[in-house]
mmCIF file of N, CA and C in Angstrom:
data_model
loop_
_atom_site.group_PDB
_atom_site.id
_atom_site.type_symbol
_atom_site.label_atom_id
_atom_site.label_comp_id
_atom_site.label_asym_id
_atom_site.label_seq_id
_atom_site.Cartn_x
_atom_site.Cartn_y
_atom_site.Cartn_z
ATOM 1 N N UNK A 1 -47.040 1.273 -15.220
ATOM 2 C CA UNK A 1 -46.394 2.467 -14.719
ATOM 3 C C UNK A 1 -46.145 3.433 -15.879
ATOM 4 N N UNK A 2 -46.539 4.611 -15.777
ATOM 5 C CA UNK A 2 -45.853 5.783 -16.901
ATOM 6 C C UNK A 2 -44.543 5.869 -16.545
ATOM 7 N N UNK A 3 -44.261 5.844 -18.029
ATOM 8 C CA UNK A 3 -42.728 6.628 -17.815
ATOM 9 C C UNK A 3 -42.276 7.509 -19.031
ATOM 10 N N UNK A 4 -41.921 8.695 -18.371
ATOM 11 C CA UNK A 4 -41.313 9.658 -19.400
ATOM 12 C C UNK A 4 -39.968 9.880 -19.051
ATOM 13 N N UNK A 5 -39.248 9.470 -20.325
ATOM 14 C CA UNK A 5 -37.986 9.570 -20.844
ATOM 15 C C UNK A 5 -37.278 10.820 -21.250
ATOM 16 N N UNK A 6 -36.625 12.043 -20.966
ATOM 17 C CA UNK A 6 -36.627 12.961 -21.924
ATOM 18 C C UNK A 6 -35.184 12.402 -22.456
ATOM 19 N N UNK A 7 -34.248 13.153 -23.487
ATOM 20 C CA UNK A 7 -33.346 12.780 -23.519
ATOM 21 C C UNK A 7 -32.562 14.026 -25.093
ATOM 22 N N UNK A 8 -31.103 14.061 -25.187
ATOM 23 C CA UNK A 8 -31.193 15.035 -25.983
ATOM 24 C C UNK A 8 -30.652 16.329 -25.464
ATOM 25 N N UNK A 9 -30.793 16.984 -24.522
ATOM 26 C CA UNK A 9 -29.940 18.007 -24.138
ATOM 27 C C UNK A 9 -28.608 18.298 -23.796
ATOM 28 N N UNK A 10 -27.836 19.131 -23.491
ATOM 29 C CA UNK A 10 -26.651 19.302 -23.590
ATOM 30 C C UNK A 10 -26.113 20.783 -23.272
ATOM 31 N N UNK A 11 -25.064 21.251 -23.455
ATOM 32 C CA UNK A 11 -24.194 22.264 -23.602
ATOM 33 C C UNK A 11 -24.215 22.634 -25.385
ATOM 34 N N UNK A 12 -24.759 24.125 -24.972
ATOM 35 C CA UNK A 12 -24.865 25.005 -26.980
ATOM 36 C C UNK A 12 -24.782 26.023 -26.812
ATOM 37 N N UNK A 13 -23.932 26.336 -27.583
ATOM 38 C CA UNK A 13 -23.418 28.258 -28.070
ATOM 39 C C UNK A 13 -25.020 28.841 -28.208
ATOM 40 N N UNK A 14 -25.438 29.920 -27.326
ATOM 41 C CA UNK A 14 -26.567 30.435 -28.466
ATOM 42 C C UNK A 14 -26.298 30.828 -29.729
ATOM 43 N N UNK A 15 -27.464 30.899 -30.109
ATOM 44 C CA UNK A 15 -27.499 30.903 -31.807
ATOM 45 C C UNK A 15 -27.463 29.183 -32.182
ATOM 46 N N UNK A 16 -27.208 27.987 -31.102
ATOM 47 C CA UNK A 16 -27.148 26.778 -32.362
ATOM 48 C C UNK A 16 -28.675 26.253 -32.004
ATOM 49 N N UNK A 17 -28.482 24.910 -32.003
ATOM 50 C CA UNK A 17 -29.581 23.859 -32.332
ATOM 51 C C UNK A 17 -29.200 22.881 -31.171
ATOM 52 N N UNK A 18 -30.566 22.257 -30.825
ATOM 53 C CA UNK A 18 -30.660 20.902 -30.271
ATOM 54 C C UNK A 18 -32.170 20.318 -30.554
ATOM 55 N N UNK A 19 -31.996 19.092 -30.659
ATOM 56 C CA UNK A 19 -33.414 18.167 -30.761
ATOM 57 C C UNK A 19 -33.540 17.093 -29.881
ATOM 58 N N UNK A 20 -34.761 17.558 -28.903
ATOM 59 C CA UNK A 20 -34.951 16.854 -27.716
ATOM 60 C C UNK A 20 -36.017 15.779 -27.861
ATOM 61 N N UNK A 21 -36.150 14.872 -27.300
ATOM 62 C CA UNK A 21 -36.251 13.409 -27.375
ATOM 63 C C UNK A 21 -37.445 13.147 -26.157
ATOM 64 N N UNK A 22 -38.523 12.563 -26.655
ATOM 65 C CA UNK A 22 -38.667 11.975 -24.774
ATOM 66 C C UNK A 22 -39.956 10.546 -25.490
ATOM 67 N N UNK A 23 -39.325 9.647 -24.504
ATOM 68 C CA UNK A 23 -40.129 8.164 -24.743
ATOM 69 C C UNK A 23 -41.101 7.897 -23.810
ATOM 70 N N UNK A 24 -42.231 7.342 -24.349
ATOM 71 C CA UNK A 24 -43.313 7.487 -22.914
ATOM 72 C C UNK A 24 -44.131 6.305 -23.421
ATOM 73 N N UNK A 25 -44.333 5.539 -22.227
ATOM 74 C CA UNK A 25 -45.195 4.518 -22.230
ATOM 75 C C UNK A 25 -45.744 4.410 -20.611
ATOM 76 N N UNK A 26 -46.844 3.141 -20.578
ATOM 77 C CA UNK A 26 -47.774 3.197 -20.147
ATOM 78 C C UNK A 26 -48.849 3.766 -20.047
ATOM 79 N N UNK A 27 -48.980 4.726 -21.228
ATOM 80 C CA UNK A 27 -50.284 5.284 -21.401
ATOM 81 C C UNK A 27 -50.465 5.337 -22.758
ATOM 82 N N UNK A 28 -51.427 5.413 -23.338
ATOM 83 C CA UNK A 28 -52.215 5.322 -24.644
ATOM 84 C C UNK A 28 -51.668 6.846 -25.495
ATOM 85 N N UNK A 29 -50.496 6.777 -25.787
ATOM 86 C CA UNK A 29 -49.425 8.027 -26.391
ATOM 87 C C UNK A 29 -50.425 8.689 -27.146
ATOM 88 N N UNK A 30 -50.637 7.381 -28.587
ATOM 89 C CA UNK A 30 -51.221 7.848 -29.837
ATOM 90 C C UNK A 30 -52.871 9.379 -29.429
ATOM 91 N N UNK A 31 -53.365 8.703 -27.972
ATOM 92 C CA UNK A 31 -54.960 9.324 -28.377
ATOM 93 C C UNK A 31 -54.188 10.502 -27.235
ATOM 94 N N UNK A 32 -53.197 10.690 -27.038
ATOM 95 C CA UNK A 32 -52.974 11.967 -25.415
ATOM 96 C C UNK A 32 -52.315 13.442 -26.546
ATOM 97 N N UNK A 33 -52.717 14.765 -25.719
ATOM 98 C CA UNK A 33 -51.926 15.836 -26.548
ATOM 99 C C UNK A 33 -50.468 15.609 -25.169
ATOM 100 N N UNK A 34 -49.778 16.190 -26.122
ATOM 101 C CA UNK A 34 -48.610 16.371 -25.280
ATOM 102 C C UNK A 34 -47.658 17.909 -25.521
ATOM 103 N N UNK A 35 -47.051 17.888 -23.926
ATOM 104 C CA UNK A 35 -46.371 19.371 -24.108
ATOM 105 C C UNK A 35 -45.168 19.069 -23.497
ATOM 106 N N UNK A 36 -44.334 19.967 -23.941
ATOM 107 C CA UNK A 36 -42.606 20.284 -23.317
ATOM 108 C C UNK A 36 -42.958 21.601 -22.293
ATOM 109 N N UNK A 37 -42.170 21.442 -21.249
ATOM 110 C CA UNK A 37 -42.460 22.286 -20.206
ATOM 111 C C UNK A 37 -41.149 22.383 -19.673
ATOM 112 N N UNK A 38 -40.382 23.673 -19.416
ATOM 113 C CA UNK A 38 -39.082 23.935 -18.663
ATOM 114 C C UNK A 38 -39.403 24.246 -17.842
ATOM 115 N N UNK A 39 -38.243 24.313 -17.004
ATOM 116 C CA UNK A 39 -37.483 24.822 -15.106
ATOM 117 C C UNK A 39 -35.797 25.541 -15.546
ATOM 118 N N UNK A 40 -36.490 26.843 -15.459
ATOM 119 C CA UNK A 40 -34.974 27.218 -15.428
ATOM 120 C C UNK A 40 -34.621 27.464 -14.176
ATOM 121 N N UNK A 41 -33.198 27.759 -13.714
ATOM 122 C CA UNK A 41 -32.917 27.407 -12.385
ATOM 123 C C UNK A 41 -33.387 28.352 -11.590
ATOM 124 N N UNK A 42 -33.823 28.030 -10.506
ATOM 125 C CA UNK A 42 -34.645 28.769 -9.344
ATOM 126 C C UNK A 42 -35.762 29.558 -10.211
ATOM 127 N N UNK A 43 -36.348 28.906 -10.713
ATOM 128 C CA UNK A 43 -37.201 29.206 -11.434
ATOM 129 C C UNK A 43 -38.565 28.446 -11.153
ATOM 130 N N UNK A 44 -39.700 28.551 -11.683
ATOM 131 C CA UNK A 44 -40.712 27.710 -11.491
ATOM 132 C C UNK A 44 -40.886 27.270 -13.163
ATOM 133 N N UNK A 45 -41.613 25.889 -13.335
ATOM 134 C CA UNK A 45 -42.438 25.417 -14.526
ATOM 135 C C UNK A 45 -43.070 26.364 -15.421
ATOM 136 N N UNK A 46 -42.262 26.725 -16.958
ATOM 137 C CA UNK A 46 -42.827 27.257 -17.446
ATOM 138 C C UNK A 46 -43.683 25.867 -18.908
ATOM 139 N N UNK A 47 -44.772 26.580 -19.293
ATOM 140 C CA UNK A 47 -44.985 25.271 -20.678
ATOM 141 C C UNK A 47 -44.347 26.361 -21.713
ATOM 142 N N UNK A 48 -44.025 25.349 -22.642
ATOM 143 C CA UNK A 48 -43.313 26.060 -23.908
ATOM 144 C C UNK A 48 -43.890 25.660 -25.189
ATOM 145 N N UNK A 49 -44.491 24.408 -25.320
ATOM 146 C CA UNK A 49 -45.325 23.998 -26.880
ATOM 147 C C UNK A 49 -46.476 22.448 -26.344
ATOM 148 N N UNK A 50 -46.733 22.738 -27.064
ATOM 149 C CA UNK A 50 -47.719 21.530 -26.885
ATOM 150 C C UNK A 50 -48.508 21.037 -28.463
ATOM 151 N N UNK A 51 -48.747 19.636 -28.310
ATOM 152 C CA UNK A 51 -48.953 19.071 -30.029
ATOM 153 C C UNK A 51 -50.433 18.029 -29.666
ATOM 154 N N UNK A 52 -51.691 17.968 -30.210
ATOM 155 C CA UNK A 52 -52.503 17.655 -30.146
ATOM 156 C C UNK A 52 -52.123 16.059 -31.082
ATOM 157 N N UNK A 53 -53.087 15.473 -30.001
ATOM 158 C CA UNK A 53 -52.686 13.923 -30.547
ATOM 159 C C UNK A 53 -53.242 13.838 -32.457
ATOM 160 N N UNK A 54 -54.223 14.347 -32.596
ATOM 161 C CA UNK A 54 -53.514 14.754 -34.513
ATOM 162 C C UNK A 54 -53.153 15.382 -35.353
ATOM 163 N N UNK A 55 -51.985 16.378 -34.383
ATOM 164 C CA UNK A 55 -50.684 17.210 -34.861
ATOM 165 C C UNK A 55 -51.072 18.600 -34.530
ATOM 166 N N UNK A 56 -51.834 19.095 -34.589
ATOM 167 C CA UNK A 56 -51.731 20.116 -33.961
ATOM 168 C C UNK A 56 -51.250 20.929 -32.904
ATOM 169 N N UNK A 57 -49.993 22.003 -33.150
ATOM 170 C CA UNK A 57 -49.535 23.046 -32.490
ATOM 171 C C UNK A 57 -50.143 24.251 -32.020
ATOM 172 N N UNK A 58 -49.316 24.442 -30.934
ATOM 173 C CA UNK A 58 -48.861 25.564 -30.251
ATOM 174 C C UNK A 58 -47.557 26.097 -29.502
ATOM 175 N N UNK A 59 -47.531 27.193 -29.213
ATOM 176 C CA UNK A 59 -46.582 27.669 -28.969
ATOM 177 C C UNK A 59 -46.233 28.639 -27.876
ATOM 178 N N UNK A 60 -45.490 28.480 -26.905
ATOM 179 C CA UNK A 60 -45.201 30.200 -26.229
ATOM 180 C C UNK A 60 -44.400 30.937 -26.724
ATOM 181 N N UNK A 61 -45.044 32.151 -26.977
ATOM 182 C CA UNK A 61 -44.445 33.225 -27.620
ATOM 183 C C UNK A 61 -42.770 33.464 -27.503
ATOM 184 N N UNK A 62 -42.240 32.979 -26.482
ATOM 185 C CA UNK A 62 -41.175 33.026 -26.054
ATOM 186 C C UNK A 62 -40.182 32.370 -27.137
ATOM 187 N N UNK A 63 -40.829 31.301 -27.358
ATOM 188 C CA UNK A 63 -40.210 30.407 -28.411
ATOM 189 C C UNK A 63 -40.727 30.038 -29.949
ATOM 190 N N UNK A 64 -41.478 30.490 -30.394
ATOM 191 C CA UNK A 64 -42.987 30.667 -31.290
ATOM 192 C C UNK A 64 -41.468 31.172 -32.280
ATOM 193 N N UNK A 65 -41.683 30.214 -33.692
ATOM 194 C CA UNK A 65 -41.095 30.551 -34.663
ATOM 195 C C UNK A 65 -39.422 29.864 -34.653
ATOM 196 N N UNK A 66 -38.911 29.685 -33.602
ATOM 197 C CA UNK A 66 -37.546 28.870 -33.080
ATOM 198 C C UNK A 66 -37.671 27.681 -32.872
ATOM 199 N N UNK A 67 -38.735 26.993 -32.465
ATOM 200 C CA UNK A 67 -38.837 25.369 -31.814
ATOM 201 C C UNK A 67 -40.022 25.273 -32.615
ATOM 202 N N UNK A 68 -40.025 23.667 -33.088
ATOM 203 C CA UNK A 68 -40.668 22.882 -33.109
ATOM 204 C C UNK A 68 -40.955 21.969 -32.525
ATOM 205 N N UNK A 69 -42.096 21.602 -32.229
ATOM 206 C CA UNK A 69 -42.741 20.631 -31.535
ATOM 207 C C UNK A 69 -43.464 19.483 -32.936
ATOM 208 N N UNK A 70 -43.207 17.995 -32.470
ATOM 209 C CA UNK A 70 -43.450 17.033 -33.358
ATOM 210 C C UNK A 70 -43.558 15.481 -32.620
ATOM 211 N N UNK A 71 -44.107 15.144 -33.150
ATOM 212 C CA UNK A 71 -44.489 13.177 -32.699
ATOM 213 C C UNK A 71 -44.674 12.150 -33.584
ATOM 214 N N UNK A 72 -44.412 11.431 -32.999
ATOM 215 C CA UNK A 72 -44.115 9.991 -34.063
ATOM 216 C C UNK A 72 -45.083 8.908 -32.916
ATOM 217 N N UNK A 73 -46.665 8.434 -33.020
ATOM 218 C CA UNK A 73 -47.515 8.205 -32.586
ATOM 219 C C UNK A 73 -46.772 6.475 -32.940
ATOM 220 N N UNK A 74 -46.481 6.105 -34.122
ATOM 221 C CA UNK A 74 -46.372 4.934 -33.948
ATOM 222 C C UNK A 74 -45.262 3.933 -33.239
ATOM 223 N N UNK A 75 -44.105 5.289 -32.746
ATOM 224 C CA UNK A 75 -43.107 4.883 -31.908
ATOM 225 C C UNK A 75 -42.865 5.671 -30.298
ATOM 226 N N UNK A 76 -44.219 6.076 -30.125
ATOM 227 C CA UNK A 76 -44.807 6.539 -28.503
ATOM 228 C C UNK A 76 -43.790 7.878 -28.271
ATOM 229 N N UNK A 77 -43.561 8.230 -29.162
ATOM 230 C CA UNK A 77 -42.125 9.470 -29.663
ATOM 231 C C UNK A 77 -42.662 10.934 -29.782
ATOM 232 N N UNK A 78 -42.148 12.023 -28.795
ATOM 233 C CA UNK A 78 -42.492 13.208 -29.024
ATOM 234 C C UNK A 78 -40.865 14.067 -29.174
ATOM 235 N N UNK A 79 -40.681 14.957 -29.327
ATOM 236 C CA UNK A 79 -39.341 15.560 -29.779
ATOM 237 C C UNK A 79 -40.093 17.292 -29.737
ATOM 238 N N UNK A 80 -38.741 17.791 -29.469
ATOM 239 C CA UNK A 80 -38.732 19.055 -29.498
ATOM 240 C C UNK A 80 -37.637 19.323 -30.273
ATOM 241 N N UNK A 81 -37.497 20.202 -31.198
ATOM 242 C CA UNK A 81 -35.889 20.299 -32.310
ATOM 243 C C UNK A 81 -36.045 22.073 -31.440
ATOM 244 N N UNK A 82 -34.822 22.746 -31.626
ATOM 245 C CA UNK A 82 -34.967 23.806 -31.117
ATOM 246 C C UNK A 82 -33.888 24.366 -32.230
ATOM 247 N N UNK A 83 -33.819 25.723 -32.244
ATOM 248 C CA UNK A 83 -33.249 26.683 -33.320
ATOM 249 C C UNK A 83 -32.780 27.804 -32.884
ATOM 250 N N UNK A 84 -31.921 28.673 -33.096
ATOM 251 C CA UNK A 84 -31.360 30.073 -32.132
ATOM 252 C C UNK A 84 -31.692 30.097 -31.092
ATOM 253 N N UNK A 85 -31.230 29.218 -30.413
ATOM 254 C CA UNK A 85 -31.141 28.959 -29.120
ATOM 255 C C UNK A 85 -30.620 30.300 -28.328
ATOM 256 N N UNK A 86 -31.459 30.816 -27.270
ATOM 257 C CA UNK A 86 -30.947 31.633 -26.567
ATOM 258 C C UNK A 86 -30.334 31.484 -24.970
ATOM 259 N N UNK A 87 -29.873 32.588 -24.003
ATOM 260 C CA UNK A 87 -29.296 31.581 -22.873
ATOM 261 C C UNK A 87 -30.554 32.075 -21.901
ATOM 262 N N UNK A 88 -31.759 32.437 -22.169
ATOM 263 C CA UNK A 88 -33.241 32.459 -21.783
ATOM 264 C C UNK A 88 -33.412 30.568 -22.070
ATOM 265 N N UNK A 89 -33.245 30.309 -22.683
ATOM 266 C CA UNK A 89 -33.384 28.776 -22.875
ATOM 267 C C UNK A 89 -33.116 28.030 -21.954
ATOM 268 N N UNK A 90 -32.056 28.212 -21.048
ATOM 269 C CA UNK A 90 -31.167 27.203 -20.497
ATOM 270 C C UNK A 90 -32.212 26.890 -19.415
ATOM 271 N N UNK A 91 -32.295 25.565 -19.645
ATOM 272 C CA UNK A 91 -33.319 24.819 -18.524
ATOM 273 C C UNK A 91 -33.190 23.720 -18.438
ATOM 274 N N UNK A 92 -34.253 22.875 -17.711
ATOM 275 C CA UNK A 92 -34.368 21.690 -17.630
ATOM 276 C C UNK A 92 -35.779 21.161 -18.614
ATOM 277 N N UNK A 93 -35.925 20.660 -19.160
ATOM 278 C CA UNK A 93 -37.172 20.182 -19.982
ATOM 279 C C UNK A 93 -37.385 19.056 -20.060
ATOM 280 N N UNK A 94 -38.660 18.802 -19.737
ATOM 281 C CA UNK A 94 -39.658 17.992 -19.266
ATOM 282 C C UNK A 94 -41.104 17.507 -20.889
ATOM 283 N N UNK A 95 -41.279 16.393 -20.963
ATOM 284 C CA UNK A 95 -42.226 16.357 -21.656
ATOM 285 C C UNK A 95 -43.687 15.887 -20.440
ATOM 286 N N UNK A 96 -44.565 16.094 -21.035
ATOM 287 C CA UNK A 96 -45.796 16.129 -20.310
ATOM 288 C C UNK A 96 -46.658 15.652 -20.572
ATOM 289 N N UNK A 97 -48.085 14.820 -20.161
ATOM 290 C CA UNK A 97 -49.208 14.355 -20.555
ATOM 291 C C UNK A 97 -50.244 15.994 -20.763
ATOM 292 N N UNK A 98 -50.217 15.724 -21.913
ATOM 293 C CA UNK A 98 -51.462 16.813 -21.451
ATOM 294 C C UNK A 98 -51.010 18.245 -22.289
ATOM 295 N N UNK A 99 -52.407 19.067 -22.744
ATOM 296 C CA UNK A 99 -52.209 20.489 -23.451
ATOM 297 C C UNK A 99 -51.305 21.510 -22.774
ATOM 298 N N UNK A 100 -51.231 21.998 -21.437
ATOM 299 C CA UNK A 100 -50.944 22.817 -20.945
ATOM 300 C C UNK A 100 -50.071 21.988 -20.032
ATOM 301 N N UNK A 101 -49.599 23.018 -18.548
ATOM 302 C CA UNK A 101 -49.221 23.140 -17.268
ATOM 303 C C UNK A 101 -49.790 22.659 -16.874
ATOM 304 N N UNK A 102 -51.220 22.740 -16.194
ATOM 305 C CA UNK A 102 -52.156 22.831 -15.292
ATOM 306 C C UNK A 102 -52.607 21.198 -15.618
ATOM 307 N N UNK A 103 -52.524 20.720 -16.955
ATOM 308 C CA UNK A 103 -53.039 19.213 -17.145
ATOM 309 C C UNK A 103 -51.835 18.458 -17.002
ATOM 310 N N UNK A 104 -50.438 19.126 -17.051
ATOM 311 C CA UNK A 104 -49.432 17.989 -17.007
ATOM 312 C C UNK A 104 -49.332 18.120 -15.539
ATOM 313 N N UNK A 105 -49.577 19.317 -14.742
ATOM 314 C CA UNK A 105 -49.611 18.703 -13.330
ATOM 315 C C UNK A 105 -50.809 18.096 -13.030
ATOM 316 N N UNK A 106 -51.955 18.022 -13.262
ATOM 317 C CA UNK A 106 -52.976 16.875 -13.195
ATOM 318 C C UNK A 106 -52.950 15.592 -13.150
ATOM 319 N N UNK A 107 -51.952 15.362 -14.547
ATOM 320 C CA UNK A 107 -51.426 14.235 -15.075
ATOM 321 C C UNK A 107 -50.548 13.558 -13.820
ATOM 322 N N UNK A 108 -49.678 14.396 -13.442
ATOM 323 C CA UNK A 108 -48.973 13.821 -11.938
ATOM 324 C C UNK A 108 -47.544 13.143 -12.023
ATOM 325 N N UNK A 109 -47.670 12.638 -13.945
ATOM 326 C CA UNK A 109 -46.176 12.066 -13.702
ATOM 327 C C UNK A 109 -45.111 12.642 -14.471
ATOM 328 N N UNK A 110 -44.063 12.465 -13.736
ATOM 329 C CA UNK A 110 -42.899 13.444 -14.541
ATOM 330 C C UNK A 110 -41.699 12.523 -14.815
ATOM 331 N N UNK A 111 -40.973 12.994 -15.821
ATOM 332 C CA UNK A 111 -39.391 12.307 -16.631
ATOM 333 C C UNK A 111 -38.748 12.840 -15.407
ATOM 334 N N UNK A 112 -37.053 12.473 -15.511
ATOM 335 C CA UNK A 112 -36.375 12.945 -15.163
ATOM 336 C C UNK A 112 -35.708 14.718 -15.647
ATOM 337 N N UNK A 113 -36.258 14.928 -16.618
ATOM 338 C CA UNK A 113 -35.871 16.124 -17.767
ATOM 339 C C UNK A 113 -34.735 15.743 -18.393
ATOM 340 N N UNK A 114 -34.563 16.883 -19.193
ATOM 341 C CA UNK A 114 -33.325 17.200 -19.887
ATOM 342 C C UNK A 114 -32.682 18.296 -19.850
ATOM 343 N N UNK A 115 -31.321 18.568 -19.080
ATOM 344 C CA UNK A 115 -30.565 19.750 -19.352
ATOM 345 C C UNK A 115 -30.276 20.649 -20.508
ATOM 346 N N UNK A 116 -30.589 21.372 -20.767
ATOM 347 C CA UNK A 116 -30.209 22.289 -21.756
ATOM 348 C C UNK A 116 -29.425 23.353 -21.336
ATOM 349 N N UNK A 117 -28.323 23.564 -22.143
ATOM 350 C CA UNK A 117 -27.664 24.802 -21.085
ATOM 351 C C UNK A 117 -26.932 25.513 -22.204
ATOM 352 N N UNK A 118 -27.562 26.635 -22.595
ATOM 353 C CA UNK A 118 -27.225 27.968 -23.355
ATOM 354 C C UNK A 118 -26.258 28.765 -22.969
ATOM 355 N N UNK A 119 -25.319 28.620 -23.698
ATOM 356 C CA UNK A 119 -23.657 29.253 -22.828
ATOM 357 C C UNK A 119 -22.694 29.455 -23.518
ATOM 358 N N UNK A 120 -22.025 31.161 -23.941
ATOM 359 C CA UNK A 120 -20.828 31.539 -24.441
ATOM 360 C C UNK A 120 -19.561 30.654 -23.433
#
């Protein structure tokens, strides 16, 4: 069975930091690219970064220069650290099989997410 873990979110002043977490097994982590993908509320699935299974980034502009995207292949470990957090941020986030949207819904399976919630 896949399972994605996210884990790591919370309640943050914009302007701070959080570093998001997600554990995934039943699938071959090390050889898959993987992406973080939000839901802000009444919102639809946006993707936000994605990391090629040998490190290679990307980014949506939205967040391009604020978040990093990173993995740890030998502990099935992907993470998102985030930076000036804005309350455009506040979502739910999801890690994903796959480069984009369109392959993590391909992919078919989803975490529970992680709350993030950007708030004076």
């Amino acid at each position: 069975e896949v399972q994605l873990v996210e884990s790591g979110g919370g309640l943050v002043q914009p302007g701070g930091s959080l570093r998001l977490s997600c554990a995934a097994s039943g699938f071959t982590f090390s050889s898959s690219a993987m992406s973080w993908v939000r839901q802000a509320p009444g919102k639809g699935r946006e993707w936000v970064s994605a990391i090629s299974a040998g490190g290679y980034t990307t980014y949506a502009d939205s967040v391009k220069g604020r978040f990093t995207i990173s993995r740890d292949n030998a502990k099935n470990m992907l993470y998102l650290h985030m930076s000036s957090l804005k309350t455009d941020d506040t979502a739910v986030y999801y890690c994903a099989n796959g480069r984009s949207l369109v392959a993590a819904l391909s992919f078919g399976t989803w975490g529970q997410g992680t709350e993030v919630n950007v708030s004076s």
